[in-house]
Short mmCIF file of C-alpha atoms in Angstrom, two decimals:
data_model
loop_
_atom_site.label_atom_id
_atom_site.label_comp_id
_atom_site.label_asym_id
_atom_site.label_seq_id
_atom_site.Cartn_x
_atom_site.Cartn_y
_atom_site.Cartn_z
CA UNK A 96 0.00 0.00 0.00
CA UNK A 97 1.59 3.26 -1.27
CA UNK A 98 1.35 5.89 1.58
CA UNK A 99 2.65 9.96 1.41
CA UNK A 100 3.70 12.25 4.10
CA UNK A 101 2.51 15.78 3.65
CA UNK A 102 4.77 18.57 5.79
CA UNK A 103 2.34 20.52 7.44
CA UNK A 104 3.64 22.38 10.36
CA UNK A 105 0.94 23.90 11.31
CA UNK A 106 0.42 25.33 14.74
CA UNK A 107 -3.03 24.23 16.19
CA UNK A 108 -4.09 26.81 18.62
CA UNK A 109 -3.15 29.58 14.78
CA UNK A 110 -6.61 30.23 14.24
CA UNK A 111 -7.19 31.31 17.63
CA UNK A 112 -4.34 33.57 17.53
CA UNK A 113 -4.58 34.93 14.02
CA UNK A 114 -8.57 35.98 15.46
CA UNK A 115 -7.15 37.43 19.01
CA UNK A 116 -4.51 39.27 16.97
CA UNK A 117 -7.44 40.61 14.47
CA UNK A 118 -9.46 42.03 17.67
CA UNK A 119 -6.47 43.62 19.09
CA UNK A 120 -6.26 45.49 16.10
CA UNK A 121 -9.49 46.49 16.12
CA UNK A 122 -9.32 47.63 19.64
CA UNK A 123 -5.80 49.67 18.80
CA UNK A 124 -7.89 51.67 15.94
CA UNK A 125 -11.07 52.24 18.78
CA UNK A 126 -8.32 53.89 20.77
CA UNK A 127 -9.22 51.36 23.57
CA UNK A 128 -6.52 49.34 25.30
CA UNK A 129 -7.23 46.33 26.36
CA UNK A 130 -6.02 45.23 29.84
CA UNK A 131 -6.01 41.33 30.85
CA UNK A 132 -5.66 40.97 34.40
CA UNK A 133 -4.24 37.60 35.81
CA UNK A 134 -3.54 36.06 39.40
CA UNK A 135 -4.46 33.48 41.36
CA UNK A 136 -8.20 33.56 43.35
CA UNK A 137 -7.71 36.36 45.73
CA UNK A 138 -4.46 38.28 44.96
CA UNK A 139 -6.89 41.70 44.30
CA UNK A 140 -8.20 41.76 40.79
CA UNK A 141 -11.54 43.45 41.48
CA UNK A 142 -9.96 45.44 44.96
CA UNK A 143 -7.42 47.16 42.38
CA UNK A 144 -10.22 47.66 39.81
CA UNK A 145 -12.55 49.30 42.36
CA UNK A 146 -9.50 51.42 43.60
CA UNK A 147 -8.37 52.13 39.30
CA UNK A 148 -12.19 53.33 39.40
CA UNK A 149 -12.39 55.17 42.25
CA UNK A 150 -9.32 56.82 41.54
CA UNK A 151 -10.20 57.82 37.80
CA UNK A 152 -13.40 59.02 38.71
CA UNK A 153 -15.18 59.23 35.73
CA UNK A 154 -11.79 61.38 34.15
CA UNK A 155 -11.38 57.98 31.76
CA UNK A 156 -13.57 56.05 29.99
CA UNK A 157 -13.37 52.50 31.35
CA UNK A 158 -15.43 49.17 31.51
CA UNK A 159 -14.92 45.69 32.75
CA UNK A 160 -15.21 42.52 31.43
CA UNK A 161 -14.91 39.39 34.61
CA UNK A 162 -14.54 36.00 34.16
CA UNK A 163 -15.40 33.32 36.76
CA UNK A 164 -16.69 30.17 37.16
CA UNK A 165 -20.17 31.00 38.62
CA UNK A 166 -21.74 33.79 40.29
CA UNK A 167 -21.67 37.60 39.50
CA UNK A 168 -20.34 38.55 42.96
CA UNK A 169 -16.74 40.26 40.81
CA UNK A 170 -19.43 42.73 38.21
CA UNK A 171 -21.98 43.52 40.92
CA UNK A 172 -18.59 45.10 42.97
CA UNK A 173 -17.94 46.79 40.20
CA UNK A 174 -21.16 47.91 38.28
CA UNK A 175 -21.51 50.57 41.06
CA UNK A 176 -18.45 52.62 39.76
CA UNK A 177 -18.58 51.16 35.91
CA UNK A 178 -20.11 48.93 33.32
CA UNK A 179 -18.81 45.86 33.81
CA UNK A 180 -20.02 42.52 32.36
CA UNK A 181 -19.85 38.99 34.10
CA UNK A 182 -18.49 36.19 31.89
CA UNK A 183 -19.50 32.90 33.52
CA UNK A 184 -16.84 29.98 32.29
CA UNK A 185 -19.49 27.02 33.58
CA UNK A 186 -16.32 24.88 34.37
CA UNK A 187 -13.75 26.37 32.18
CA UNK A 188 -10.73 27.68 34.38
CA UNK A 189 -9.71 30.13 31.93
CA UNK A 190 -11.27 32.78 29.24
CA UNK A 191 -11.24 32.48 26.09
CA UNK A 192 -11.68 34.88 23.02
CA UNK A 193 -14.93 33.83 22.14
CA UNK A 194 -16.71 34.26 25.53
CA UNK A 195 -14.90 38.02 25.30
CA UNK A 196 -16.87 38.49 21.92
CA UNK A 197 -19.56 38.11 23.85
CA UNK A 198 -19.11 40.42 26.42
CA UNK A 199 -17.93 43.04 24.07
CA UNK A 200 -21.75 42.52 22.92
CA UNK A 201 -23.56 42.60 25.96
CA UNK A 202 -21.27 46.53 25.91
CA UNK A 203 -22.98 47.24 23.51
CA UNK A 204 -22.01 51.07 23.01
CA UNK A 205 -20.28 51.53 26.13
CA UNK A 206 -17.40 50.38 23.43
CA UNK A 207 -17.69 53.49 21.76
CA UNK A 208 -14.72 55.81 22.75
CA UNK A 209 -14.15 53.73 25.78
CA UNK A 210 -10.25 54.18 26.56
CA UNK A 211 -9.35 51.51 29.14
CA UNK A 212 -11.14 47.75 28.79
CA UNK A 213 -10.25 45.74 31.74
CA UNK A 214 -10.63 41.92 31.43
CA UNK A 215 -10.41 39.77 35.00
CA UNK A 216 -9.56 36.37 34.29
CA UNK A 217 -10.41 33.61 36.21
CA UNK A 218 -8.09 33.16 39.07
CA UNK A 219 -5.92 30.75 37.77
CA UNK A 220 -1.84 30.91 37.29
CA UNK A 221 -1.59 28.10 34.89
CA UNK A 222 -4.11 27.74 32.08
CA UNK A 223 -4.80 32.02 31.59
CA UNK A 224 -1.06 32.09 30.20
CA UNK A 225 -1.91 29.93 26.65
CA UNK A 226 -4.96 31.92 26.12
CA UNK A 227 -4.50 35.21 24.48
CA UNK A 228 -7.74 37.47 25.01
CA UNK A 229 -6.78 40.66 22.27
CA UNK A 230 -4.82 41.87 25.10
CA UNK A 231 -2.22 45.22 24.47
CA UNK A 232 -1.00 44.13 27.83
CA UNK A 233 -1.03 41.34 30.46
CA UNK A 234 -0.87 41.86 34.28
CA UNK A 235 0.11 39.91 36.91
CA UNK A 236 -0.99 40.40 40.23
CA UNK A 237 1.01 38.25 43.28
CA UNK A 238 -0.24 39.54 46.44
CA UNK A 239 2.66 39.50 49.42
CA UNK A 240 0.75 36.63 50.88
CA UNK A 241 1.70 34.42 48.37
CA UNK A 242 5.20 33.97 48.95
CA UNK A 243 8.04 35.53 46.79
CA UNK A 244 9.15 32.02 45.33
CA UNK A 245 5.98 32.34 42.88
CA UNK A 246 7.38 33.27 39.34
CA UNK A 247 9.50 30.42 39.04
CA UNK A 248 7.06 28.23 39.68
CA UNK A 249 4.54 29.74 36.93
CA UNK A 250 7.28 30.77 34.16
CA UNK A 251 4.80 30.81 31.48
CA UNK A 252 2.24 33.32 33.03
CA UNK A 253 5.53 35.42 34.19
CA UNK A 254 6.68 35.46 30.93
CA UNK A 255 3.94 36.42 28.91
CA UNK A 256 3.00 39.36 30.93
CA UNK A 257 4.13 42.93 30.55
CA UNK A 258 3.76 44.06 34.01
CA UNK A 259 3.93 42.68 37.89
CA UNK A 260 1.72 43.99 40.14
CA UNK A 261 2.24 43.19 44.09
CA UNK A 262 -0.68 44.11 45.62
CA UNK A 263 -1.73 43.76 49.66
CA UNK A 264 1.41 45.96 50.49
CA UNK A 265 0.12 46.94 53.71
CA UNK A 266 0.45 43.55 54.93
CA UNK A 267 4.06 43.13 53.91
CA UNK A 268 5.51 43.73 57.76
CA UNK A 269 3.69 40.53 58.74
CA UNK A 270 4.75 37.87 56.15
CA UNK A 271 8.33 36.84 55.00
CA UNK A 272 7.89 38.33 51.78
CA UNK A 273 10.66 40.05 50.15
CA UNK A 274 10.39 42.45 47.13
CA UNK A 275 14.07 42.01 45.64
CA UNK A 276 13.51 38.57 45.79
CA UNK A 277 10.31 38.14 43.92
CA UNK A 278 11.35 40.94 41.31
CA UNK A 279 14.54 39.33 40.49
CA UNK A 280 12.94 35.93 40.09
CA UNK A 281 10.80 37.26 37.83
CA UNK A 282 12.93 39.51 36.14
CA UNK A 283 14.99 35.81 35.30
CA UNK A 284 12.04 35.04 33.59
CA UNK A 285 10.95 38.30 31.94
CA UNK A 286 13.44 41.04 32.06
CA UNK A 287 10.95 43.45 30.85
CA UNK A 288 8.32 43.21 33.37
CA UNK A 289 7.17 46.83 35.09
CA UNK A 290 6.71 46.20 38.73
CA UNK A 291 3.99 47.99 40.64
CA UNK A 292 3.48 47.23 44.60
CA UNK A 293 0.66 48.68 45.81
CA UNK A 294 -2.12 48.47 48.34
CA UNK A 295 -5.50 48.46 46.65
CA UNK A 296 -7.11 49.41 49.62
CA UNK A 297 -5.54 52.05 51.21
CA UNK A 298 -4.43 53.72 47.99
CA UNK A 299 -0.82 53.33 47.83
CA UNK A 300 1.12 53.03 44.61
CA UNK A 301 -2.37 53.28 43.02
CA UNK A 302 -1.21 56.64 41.48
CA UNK A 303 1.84 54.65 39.44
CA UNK A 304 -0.73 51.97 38.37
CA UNK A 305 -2.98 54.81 36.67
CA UNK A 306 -0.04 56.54 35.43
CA UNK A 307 1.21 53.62 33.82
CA UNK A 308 -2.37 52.42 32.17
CA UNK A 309 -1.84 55.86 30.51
CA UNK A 310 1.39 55.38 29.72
CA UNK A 311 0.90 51.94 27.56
CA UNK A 312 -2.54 53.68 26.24
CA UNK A 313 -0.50 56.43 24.28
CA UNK A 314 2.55 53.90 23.88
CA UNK A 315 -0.81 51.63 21.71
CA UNK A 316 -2.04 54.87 20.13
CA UNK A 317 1.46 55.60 19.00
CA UNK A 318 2.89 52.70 17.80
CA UNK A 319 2.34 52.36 13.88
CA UNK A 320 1.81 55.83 13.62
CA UNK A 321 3.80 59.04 13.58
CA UNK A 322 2.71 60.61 17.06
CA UNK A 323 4.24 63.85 17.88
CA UNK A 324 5.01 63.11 21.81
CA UNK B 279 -3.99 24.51 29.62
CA UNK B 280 -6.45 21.36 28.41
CA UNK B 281 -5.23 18.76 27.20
CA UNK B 282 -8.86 16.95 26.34
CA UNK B 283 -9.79 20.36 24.28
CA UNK B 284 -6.69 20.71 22.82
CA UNK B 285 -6.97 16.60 21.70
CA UNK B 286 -10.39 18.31 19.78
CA UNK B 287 -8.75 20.96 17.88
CA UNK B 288 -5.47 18.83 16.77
CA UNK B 289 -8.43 16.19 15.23
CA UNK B 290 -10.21 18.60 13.98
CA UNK B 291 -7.32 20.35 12.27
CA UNK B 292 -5.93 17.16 10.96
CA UNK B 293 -9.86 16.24 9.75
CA UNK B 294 -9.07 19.81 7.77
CA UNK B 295 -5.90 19.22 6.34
CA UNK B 296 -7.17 15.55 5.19
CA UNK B 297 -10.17 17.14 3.70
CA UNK B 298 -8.12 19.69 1.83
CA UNK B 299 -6.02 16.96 0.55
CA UNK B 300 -8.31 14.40 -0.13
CA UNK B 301 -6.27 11.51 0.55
CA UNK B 302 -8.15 8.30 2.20
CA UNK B 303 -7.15 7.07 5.15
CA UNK B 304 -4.75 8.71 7.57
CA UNK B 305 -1.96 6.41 8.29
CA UNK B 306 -0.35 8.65 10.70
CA UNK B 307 0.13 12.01 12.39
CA UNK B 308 3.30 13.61 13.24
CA UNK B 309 3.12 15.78 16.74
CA UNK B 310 5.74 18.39 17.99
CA UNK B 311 4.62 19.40 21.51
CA UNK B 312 6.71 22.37 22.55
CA UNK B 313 8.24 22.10 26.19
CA UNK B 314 7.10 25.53 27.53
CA UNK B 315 3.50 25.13 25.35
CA UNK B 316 1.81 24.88 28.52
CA UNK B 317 0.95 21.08 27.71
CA UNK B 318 1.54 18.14 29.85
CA UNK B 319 2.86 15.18 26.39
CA UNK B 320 1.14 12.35 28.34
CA UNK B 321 -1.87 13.64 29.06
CA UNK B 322 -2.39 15.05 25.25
CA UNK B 323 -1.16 11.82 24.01
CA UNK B 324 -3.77 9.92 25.66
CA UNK B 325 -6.94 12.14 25.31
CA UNK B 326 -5.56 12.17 21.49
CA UNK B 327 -6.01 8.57 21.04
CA UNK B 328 -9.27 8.29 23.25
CA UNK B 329 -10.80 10.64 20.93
CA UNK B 330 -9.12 9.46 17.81
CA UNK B 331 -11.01 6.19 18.24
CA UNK B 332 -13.96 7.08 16.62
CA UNK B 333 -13.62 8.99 13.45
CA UNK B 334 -11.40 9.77 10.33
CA UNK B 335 -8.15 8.83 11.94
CA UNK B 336 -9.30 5.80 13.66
CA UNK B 337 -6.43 3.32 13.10
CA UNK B 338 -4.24 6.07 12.74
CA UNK B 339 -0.41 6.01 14.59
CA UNK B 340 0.32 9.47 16.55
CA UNK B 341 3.63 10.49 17.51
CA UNK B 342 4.14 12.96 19.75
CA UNK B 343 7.97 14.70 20.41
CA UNK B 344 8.43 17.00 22.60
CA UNK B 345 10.64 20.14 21.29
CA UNK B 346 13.01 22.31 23.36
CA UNK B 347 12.50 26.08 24.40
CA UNK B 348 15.00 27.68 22.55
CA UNK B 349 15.23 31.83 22.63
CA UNK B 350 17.60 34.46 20.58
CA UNK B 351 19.30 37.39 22.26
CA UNK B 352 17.93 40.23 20.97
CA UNK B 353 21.21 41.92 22.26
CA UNK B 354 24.02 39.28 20.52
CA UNK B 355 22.02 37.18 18.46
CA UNK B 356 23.01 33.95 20.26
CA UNK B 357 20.64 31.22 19.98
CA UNK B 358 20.11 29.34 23.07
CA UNK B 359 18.15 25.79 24.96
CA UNK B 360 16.39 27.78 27.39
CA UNK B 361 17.78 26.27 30.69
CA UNK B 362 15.08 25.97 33.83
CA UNK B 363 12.96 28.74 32.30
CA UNK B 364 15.90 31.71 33.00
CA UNK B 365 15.47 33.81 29.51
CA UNK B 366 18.64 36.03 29.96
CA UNK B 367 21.45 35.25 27.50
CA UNK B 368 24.15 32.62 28.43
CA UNK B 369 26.55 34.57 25.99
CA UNK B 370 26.58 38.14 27.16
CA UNK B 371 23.92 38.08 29.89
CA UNK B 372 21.65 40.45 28.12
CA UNK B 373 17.72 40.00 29.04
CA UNK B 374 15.96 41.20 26.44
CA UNK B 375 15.31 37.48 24.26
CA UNK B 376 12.69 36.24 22.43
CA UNK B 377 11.68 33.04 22.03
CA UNK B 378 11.69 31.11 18.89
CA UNK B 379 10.74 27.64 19.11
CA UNK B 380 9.02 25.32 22.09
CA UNK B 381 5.91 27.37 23.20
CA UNK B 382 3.57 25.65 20.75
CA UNK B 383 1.54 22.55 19.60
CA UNK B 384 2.31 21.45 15.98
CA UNK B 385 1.27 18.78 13.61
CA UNK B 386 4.51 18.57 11.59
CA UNK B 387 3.44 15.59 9.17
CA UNK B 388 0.49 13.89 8.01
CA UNK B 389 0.85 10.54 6.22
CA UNK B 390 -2.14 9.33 4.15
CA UNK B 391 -2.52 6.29 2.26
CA UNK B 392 -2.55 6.84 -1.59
CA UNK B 393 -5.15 4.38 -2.85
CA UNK B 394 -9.06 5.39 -2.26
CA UNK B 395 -10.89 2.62 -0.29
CA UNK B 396 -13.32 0.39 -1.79
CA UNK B 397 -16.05 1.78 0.45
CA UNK B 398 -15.41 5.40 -0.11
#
């Protein structure tokens, strides 16, 4: 029986990237960047986007797109201050770009001129990090409870994210949690990572976190064109 | 990330690729599984053949090999085996790499009988 081998070499998950890469475009020319927040269940996701909110004050257009598992507890925190949609996985651990379609339907024109769109993954280190959501940038939140031996142990989330956020700062005197140490672990991993520590709570380093959302917002509207800065 | 959906879409894109070929049978399929793809080999492997069982490729031989994260220094050019996920340059240090191989899933061959079946 004659047989032939065909070279293929063809990336399975290319179709899902070619379509996030298409939406991220999109997003770029709506001026909106897109903001995929990642951390395990109960670093501070919706605490730092109820502090981004409070903060902002209606000064920049914002909305919020949160993923979970079940129950809308994350958008009815959040709907107070600004739209936000829940995305409820079933018994997926992660988001995916499909179920973000969606909730850039239910937003119906809230997308229009909307500068910031937050998405808050599930709370998951391991399967978020093969799953790009149209993102301009991915952040990862470890919260000082969580021990600074962390990146390491999740090199693929690490890597894949632009910025490091270390939230619950206020409770750094009462854990052996050391800043050096988890920035240069992480920094091993991805030497371009912008760390923030802050405390969503009480406000501290909430001020950098803005400033740099606005930062990588003109950085998006710049890139590809001539911007006079 | 999971290994049971993933086992879908590699069928599903090998179903494709058969179509667009329109060979008969698929004799085998040719797996590279890239080390820092976020994808346990075993547990692909086996929802791969669970699912294989019944459809197109049943019958069909998978191999799976699993490739090596290897990066370029964006600062020297050196190509380097990413050791124990630490990204920064072996050659001059530098930090700033980018990977190149061994963060994805990809069917590298397909091999399909030539004759059509009797029943097809």
């Amino acid at each position: 029986m004659a047989t032939r081998t065909i070279n293929i070499q063809q990336d399975i998950q290319q179709n899902a990237r070619a379509a996030a890469a298409r939406l991220r475009e999109a997003m770029t020319r709506r001026g909106t960047l897109v903001v995929n927040l990642v951390s395990s269940p109960g670093a501070g996701k919706t605490s730092l986007l109820e502090a981004t909110a409070r903060t902002w004050r209606g000064r920049r257009r914002m909305a919020v797109l949160v993923g979970d598992l079940a129950t809308d507890r994350d958008a009815r925190r959040l709907q107070p201050h600004v739209p936000a949609v829940q995305l409820t996985t079933g018994g997926a651990c992660h988001l995916e770009l499909p179920l973000i379609e969606r909730g850039l339907a239910q937003l119906g024109n809230t997308l229009d001129e909307l500068e910031f769109l937050f998405i808050e993954n599930v709370g998951n280190l391991v399967c978020p990090a093969s799953h790009d959501l149209a993102e301009h940038v991915r952040v990862v939140l470890l919260s000082t409870t969580e021990g600074d031996d962390k990146p390491g142990k999740y090199p693929k989330m690490f890597r894949g994210s632009q910025a490091m956020v270390i939230s619950k700062l206020d409770l750094l005197p009462y854990v052996p949690f050391s800043i050096p140490a988890v920035v240069e672990d992480a920094q091993q991993i991805q030497t371009d990572l912008t760390v923030l520590p802050l405390c969503a709570l009480s406000g501290q380093g909430i001020d950098d976190w803005c400033a740099y959302l606005d930062n990588e917002r003109r950085r998006m509207l710049c890139e590809g064109e001539s911007c006079n800065r | 990330m999971h290994e049971r959906s993933l086992a879908g879409a590699l069928l599903k894109q090998v179903e494709e690729q058969v179509r667009a070929l329109s060979g008969c049978r698929v004799e085998a399929v040719s797996v590279s599984i890239g080390e820092f793809a976020g994808v346990e080999p075993l547990l692909l492997a086996s929802a791969v053949e669970e699912l294989a069982q019944e459809g197109f490729a049943a019958g069909a031989i998978f191999t799976f090999a699993e490739t090596p994260l290897v990066a370029e220094c964006l600062q020297c050019q050196n190509e380097f085996r990413v050791q124990r996920f630490h990204f920064h340059c072996p050659a001059c240090g530098g930090g700033r790499t980018r990977v190149i191989r061994g963060d994805a899933v990809i069917i590298e061959s397909i091999t399909l009988c030539d004759e059509v079946p009797a029943n097809h």
